[in-house]
Amino acid sequence: MMNGQGMGGFGGMGMTWMLFIGIILIIAAIILMKAFNSNTSNKSSSSLDSLKERLARGEISEEEYDRLKKKLEEH
């Protein structure tokens, strides 16, 4: 039978390992979410920087800058 060891021979360790793995998964999810959020904010700020540079070089007018900036902020 189970020889008094309980939980199929793991004792109380089965629940401890499940808790440990759960904590690791939660930490990994938080790290991935932060990485994803920083990547999306970097892309939008980089696009806005490019737009500012185009305005400074005279490639686009202020009206075009405002229109494109508004479009970037929508996404």
CSV table of C-alpha atoms in Angstrom, one decimal:
chain,number,residue,atom,x,y,z
A,1,MET,CA,0.0,0.0,0.0
A,2,MET,CA,1.3,3.5,0.9
A,3,ASN,CA,3.5,2.4,3.8
A,4,GLY,CA,2.5,5.4,5.8
A,5,GLN,CA,4.2,7.9,3.5
A,6,GLY,CA,1.1,9.6,2.2
A,7,MET,CA,0.7,11.3,-1.2
A,8,GLY,CA,2.3,8.5,-3.1
A,9,GLY,CA,5.7,8.6,-1.4
A,10,PHE,CA,6.3,12.4,-1.6
A,11,GLY,CA,5.2,13.2,1.9
A,12,GLY,CA,4.5,16.9,2.1
A,13,MET,CA,6.9,17.7,-0.7
A,14,GLY,CA,4.4,17.3,-3.5
A,15,MET,CA,2.4,20.3,-2.4
A,16,THR,CA,5.7,22.3,-1.8
A,17,TRP,CA,6.9,21.6,-5.3
A,18,MET,CA,3.6,22.6,-6.8
A,19,LEU,CA,3.7,25.9,-4.9
A,20,PHE,CA,7.3,26.5,-5.9
A,21,ILE,CA,6.5,25.9,-9.6
A,22,GLY,CA,3.5,28.1,-9.4
A,23,ILE,CA,5.6,31.0,-8.0
A,24,ILE,CA,8.2,30.5,-10.7
A,25,LEU,CA,5.4,30.7,-13.4
A,26,ILE,CA,3.9,33.8,-11.9
A,27,ILE,CA,7.4,35.5,-11.8
A,28,ALA,CA,8.0,34.5,-15.5
A,29,ALA,CA,4.6,35.9,-16.5
A,30,ILE,CA,5.4,39.2,-14.8
A,31,ILE,CA,8.8,39.5,-16.5
A,32,LEU,CA,7.3,38.7,-19.9
A,33,MET,CA,4.5,41.3,-19.5
A,34,LYS,CA,7.0,44.0,-18.5
A,35,ALA,CA,9.3,43.2,-21.4
A,36,PHE,CA,6.3,43.3,-23.8
A,37,ASN,CA,5.1,46.7,-22.4
A,38,SER,CA,8.6,48.2,-22.7
A,39,ASN,CA,9.0,47.1,-26.3
A,40,THR,CA,5.7,48.6,-27.4
A,41,SER,CA,6.5,51.9,-25.6
A,42,ASN,CA,9.9,52.0,-27.2
A,43,LYS,CA,8.5,51.6,-30.7
A,44,SER,CA,6.0,54.4,-30.3
A,45,SER,CA,8.6,56.8,-28.8
A,46,SER,CA,11.0,55.9,-31.6
A,47,SER,CA,8.4,56.7,-34.2
A,48,LEU,CA,7.6,60.0,-32.5
A,49,ASP,CA,11.4,60.8,-32.4
A,50,SER,CA,11.6,60.1,-36.2
A,51,LEU,CA,8.6,62.3,-36.8
A,52,LYS,CA,10.2,65.1,-34.7
A,53,GLU,CA,13.4,64.8,-36.7
A,54,ARG,CA,11.5,65.0,-40.0
A,55,LEU,CA,9.8,68.2,-38.8
A,56,ALA,CA,13.2,69.7,-37.7
A,57,ARG,CA,14.7,68.9,-41.1
A,58,GLY,CA,11.8,70.6,-42.9
A,59,GLU,CA,10.6,67.4,-44.6
A,60,ILE,CA,7.1,67.8,-43.2
A,61,SER,CA,5.0,70.8,-42.2
A,62,GLU,CA,3.7,71.4,-38.7
A,63,GLU,CA,0.2,70.4,-39.9
A,64,GLU,CA,1.5,67.1,-41.3
A,65,TYR,CA,3.4,66.6,-38.0
A,66,ASP,CA,0.3,67.2,-35.9
A,67,ARG,CA,-1.8,64.8,-38.1
A,68,LEU,CA,0.8,62.1,-38.0
A,69,LYS,CA,1.5,62.5,-34.3
A,70,LYS,CA,-2.3,62.2,-33.6
A,71,LYS,CA,-2.4,59.0,-35.8
A,72,LEU,CA,0.6,57.5,-33.8
A,73,GLU,CA,-1.1,58.2,-30.5
A,74,GLU,CA,-4.3,56.4,-31.6
A,75,HIS,CA,-2.3,53.1,-31.9
